Short mmCIF file of C-alpha atoms and ligand atoms in Angstrom, two decimals:
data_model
loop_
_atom_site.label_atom_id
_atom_site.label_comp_id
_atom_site.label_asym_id
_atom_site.label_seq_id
_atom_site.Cartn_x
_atom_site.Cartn_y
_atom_site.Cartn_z
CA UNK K 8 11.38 -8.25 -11.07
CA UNK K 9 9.14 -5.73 -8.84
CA UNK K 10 11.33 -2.84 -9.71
CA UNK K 11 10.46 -1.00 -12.92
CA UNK K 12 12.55 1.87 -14.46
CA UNK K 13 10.74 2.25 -17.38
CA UNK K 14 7.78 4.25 -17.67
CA UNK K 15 6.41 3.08 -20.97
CA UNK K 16 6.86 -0.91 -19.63
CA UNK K 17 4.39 0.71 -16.64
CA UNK K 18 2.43 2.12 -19.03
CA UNK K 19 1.34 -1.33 -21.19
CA UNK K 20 0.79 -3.05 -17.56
CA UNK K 21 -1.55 -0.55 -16.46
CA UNK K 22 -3.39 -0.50 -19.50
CA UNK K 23 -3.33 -4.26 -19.28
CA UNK K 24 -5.49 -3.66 -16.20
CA UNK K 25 -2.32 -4.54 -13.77
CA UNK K 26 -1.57 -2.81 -10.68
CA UNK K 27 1.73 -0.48 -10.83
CA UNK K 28 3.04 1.72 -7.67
CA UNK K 29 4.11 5.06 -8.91
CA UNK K 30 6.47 7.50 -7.43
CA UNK K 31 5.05 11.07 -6.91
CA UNK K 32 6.39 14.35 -5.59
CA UNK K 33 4.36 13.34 -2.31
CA UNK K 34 4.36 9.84 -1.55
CA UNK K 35 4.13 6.56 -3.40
CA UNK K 36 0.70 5.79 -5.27
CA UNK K 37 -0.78 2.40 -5.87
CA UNK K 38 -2.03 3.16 -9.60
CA UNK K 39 -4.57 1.20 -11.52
CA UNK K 40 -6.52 2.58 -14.95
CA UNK K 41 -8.80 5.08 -13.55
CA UNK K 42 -11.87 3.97 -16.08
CA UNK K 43 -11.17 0.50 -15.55
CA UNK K 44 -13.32 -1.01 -12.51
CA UNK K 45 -11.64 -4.26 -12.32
CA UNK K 46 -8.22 -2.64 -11.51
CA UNK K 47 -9.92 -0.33 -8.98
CA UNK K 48 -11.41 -3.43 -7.03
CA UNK K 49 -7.79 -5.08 -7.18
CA UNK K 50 -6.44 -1.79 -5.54
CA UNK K 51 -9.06 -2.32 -2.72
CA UNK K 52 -7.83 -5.37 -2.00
CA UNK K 53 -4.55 -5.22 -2.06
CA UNK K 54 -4.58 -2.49 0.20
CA UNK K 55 -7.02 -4.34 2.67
CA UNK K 56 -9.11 -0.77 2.30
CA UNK K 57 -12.69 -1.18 2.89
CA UNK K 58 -15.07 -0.15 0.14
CA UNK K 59 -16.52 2.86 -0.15
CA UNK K 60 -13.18 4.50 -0.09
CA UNK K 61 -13.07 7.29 -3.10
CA UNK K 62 -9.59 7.51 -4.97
CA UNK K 63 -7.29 10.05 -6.20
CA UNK K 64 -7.44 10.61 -9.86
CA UNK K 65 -4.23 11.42 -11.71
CA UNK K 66 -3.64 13.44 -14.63
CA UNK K 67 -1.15 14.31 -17.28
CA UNK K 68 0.10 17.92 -16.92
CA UNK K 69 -1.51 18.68 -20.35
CA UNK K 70 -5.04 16.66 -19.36
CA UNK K 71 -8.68 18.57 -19.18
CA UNK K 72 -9.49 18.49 -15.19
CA UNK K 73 -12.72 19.28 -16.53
CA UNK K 74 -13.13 15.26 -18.40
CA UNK K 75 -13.39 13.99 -14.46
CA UNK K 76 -14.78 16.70 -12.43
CA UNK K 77 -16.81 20.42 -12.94
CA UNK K 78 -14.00 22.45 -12.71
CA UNK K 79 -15.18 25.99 -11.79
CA UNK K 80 -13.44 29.24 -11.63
CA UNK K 81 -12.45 28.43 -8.21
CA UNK K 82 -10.93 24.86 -9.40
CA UNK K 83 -9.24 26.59 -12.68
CA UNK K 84 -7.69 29.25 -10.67
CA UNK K 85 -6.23 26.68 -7.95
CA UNK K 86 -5.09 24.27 -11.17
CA UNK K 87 -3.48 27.10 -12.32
CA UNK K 88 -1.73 28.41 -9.20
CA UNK K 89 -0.42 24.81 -7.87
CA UNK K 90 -0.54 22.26 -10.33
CA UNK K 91 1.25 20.24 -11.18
CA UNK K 92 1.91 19.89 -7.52
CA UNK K 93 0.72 18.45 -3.75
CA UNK K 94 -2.94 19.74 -4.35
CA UNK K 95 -6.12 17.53 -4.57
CA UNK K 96 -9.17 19.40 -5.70
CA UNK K 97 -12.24 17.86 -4.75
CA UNK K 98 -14.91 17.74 -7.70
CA UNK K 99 -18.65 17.43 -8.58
CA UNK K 100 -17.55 14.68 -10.72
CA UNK K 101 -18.75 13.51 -14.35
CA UNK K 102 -21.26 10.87 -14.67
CA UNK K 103 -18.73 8.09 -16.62
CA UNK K 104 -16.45 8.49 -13.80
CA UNK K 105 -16.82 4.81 -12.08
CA UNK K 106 -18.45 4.11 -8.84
CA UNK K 107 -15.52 2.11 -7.82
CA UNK K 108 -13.33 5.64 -7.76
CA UNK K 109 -15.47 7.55 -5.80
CA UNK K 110 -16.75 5.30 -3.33
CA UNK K 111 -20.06 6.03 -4.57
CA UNK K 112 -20.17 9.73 -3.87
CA UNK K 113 -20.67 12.62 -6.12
CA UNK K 114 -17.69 13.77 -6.22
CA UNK K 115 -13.87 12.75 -7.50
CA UNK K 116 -11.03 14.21 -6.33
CA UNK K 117 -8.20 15.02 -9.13
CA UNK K 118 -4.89 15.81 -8.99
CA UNK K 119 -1.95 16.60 -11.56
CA UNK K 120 1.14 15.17 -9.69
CA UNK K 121 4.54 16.92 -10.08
CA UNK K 122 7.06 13.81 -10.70
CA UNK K 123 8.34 13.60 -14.65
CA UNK K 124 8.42 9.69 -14.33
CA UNK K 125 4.82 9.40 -13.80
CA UNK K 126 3.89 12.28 -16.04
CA UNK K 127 5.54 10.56 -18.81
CA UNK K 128 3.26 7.31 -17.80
CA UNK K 129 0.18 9.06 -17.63
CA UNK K 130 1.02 10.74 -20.93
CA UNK K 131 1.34 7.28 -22.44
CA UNK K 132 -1.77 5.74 -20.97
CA UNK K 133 -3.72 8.51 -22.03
CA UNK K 134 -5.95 8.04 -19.78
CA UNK K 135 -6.07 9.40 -15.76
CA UNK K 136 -4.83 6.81 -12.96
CA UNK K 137 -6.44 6.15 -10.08
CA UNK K 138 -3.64 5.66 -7.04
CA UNK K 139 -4.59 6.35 -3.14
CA UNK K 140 -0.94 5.73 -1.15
CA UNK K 141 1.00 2.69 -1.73
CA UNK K 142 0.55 1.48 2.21
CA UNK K 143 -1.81 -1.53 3.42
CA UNK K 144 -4.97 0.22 4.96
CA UNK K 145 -4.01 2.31 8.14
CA UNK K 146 -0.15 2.19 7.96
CA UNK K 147 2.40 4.60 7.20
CA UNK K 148 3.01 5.62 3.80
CA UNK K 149 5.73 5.16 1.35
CA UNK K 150 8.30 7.77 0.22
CA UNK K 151 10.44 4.63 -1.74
CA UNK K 152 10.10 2.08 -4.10
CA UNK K 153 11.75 -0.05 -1.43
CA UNK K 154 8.88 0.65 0.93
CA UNK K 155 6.53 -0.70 -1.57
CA UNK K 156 8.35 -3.44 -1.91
CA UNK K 157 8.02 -4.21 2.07
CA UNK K 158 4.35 -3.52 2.15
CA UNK K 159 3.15 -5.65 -0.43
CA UNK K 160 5.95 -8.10 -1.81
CA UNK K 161 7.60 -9.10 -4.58
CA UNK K 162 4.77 -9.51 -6.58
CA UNK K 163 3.73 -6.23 -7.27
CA UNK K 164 5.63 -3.86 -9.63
CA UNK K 165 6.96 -0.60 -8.63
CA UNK K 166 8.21 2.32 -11.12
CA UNK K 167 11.28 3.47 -8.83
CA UNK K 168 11.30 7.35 -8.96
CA UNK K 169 13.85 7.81 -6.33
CA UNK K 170 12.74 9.08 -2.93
CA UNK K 171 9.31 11.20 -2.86
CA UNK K 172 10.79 15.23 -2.43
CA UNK K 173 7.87 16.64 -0.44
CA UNK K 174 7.22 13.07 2.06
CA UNK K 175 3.82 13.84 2.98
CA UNK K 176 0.58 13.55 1.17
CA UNK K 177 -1.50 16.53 -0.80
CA UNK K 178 -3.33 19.17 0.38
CA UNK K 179 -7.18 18.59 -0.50
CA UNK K 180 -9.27 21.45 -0.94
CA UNK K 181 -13.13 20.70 -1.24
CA UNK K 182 -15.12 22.70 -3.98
CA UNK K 183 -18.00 20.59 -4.15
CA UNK K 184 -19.64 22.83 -1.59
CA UNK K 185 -20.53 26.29 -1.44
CA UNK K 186 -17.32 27.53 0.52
CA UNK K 187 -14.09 25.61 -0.54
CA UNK K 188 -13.22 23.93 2.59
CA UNK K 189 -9.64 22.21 3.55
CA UNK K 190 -10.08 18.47 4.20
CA UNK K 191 -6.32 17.48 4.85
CA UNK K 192 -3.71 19.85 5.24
CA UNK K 193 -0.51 19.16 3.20
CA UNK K 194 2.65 21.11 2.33
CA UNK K 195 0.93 23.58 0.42
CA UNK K 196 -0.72 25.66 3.75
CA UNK K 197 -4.32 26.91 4.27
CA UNK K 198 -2.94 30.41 3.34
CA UNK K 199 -2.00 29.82 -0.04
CA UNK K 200 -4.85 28.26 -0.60
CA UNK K 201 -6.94 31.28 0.97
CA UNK K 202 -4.91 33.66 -1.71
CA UNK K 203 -6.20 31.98 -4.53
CA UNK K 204 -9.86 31.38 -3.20
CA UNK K 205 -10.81 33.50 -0.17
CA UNK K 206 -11.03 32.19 3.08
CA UNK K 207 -11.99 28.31 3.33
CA UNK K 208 -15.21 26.93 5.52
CA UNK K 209 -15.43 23.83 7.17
CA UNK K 210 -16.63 20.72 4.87
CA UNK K 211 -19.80 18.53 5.41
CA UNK K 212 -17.53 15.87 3.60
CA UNK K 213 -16.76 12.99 5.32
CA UNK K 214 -13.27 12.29 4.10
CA UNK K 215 -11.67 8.89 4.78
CA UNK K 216 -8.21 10.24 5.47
CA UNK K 217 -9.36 12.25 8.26
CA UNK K 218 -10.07 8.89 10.41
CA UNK K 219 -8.11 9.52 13.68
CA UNK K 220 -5.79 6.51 13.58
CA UNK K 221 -4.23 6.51 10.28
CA UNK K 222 -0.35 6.23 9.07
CA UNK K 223 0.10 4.07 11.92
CA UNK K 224 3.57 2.43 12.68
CA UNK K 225 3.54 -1.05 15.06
CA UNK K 226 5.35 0.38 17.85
CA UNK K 227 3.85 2.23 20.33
CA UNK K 228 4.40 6.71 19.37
CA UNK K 229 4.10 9.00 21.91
CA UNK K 230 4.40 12.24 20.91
CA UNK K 231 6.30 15.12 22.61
CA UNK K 232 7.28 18.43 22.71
CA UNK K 233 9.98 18.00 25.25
CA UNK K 234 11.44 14.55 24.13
CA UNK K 235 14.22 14.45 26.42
CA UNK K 236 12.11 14.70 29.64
CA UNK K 237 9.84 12.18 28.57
CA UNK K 238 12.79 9.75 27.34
CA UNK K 239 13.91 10.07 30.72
CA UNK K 240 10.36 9.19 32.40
CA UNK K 241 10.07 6.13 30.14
CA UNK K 242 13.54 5.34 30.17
CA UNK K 243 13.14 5.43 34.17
CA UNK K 244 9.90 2.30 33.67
CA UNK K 245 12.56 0.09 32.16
CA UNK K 246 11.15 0.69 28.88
CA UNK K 247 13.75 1.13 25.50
CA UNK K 248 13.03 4.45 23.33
CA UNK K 249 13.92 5.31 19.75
CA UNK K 250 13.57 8.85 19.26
CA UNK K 251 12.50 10.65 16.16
CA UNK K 252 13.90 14.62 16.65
CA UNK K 253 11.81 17.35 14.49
CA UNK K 254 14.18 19.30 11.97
CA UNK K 255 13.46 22.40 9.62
CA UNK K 256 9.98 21.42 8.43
CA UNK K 257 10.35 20.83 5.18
CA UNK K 258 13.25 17.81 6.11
CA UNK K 259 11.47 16.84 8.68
CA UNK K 260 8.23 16.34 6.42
CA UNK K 261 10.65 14.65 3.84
CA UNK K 262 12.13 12.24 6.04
CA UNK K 263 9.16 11.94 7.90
CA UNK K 264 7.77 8.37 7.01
CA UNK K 265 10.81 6.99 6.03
CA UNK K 266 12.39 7.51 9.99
CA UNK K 267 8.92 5.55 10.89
CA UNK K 268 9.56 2.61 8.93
CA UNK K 269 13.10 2.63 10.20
CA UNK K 270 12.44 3.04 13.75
CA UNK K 271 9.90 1.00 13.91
CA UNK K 272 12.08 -1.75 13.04
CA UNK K 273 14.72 -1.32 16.03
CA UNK K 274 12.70 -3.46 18.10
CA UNK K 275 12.21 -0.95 20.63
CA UNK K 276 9.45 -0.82 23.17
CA UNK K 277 8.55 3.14 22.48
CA UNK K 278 9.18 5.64 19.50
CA UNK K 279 9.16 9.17 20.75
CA UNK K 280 8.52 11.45 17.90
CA UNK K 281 8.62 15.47 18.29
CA UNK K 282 6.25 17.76 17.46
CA UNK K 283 6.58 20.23 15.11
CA UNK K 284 6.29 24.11 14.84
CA UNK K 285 2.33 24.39 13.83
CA UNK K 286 2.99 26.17 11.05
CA UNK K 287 3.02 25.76 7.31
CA UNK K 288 3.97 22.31 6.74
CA UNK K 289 4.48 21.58 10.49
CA UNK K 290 0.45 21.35 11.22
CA UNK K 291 0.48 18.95 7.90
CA UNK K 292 3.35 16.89 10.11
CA UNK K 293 1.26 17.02 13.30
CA UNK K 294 -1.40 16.44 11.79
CA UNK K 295 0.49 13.45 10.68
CA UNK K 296 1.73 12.18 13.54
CA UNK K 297 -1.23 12.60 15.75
CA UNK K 298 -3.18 9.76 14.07
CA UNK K 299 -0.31 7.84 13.55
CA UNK K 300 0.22 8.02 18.01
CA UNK K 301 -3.74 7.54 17.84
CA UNK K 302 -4.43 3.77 19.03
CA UNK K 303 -1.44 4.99 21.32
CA UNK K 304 -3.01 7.61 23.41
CA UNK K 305 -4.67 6.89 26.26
CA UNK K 306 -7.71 9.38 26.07
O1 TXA F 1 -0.39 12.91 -2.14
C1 TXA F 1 -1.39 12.21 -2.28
O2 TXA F 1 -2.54 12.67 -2.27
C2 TXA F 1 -1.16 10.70 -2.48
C3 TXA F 1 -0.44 10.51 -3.82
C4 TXA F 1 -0.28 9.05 -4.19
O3 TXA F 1 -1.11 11.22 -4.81
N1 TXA F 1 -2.41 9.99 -2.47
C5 TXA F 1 -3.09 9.77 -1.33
O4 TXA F 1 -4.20 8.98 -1.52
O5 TXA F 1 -2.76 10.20 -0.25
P1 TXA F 1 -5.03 8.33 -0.33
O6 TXA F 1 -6.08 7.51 -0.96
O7 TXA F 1 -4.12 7.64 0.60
O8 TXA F 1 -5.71 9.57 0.34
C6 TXA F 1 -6.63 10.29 -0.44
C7 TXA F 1 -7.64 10.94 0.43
C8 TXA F 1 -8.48 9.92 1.16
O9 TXA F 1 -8.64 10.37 2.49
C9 TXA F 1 -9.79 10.00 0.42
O10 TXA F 1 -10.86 9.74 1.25
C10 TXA F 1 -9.81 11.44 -0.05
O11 TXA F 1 -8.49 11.67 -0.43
N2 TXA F 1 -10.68 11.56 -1.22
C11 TXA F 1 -10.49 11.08 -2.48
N3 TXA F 1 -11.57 11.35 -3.24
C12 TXA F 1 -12.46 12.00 -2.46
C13 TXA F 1 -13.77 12.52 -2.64
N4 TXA F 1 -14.40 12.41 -3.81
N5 TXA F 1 -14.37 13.12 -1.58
C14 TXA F 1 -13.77 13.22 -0.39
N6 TXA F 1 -12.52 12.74 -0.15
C15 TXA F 1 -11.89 12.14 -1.16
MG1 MG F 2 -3.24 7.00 2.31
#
């Protein structure tokens, strides 16, 4: 049975040192024991991500950021304004924080996730969880447990939390250098962000997630701001379309992935997807869907 319901059952595998994927409020999270390397490696590879990757840290609601990472006054104030919530904070992290986490670098990112299934695990681990997206390397991530379930089999147990409420990954905000600097944007906006600390800079990090092809469905995307015009043109080269229509941002970030998956199963030879507003949570959507159309595009 890949389908857990019970948190405390997810619990005892994890601490086992067995792989469970976790529902959060932002997408699904492949979770392993956060101090245990072994599990760590085995998230690696059954992601098919290459090493040097660093990892999301998860913590209880009631956890010390400051056991993982040096949580200044900038990182306190931010903890205390969004979490728990869609915010990673990037960290000079502790020294027993394993290699495997951060890729090697100095620095760990943490985050307190806003889901009460998963709280309730990490609460009965005791112990942070380590969980980048529950997608193979590249592909579009989950916002089910049945997505899970199609990326990775049978095999692999999923706590089923019911369909992730935001749809698109955390906003991570670098403090590890001297200005706090955005590194992906997410559904909590640059401007919130800017109330608590000031304005941001620009990082020196080099942050995996930013690689320009990323959340990548099979079929060719083309992205558009006037989607019937260019159904029409493609339409007109013989070519079937499945279009994916932008709603009020926060649906459209919701259903986001999900309408991926789906139309990229109709068989079709192009998925038209429409841009959002770029505002708020539409630039996290755009950002999005512009390296998921990446291999797509022809410059
Ligand atoms: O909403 C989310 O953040 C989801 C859920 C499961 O929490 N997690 C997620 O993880 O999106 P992942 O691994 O797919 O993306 C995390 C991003 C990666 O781009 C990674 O490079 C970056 O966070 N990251 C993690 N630790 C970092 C560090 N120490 N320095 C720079 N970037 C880091
Ligand atoms: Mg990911």
């Amino acid at each position: 049975m890949p389908i857990l319901h019970d948190p405390h059952e997810a619990a005892q595998r994890l601490s086992d040192g067995q792989l469970v994927a976790l529902p959060t409020e932002t997408v699904y999270g492949l979770g392993g024991h956060a101090l245990n390397p072994l599990s760590i490696r085995q998230i690696y590879a059954t992601k098919g991500r290459p090493a040097g990757h660093p990892v999301i840290v998860h913590l209880a609601a009631h956890a010390d950021g400051s056991e993982w990472g040096e949580m200044n006054a900038q990182a306190q104030a931010l903890a205390k304004a969004f979490w728990p919530g869609p915010l990673t904070l990037i960290l000079p992290k502790k020294s027993h924080v394993p290699d495997e986490v951060t890729g090697g670098l100095s620095t760990v990112g943490i985050r307190v996730p806003h889901h009460p299934l998963t709280q309730e695990v990490l609460t009965r681990l005791g112990c942070g969880i380590a969980a980048p997206s529950a997608n193979r390397f590249g592909r579009v991530s989950p916002t089910t447990a049945t997505h899970v379930v199609s990326e990775f089999g049978p095999d692999l147990a999923v706590l089923d939390g019911g369909p992730c409420a935001i749809g698109i990954e955390s906003t991570i905000v670098d403090l590890s250098t001297e200005l706090p600097a955005l590194l992906r944007p997410g559904s909590i906006g640059k401007e919130a962000i800017e109330s608590v600390v000031g304005t941001l800079g620009s990082s020196q990090t080099p942050a995996p997630g930013t690689l320009k092809s990323h959340y990548a469905p099979m079929t060719s995307l083309h992205l558009s701001a006037s989607v019937e015009a260019d159904r029409k043109r493609f339409e007109e080269q013989g070519l079937k379309v499945a279009v994916l229509f932008a709603s009020e941002p926060a649906d459209y970030a919701q259903r986001l992935y999900a309408e991926l998956r789906r139309l990229d199963q109709l068989g079709v030879d192009v998925l038209i997807a429409e841009t959002a507003a770029d505002i708020g949570i539409g630039r996290a959507i755009n950002d999005r869907l512009k390296r998921a159309a990446f291999e797509f595009s022809i410059d």
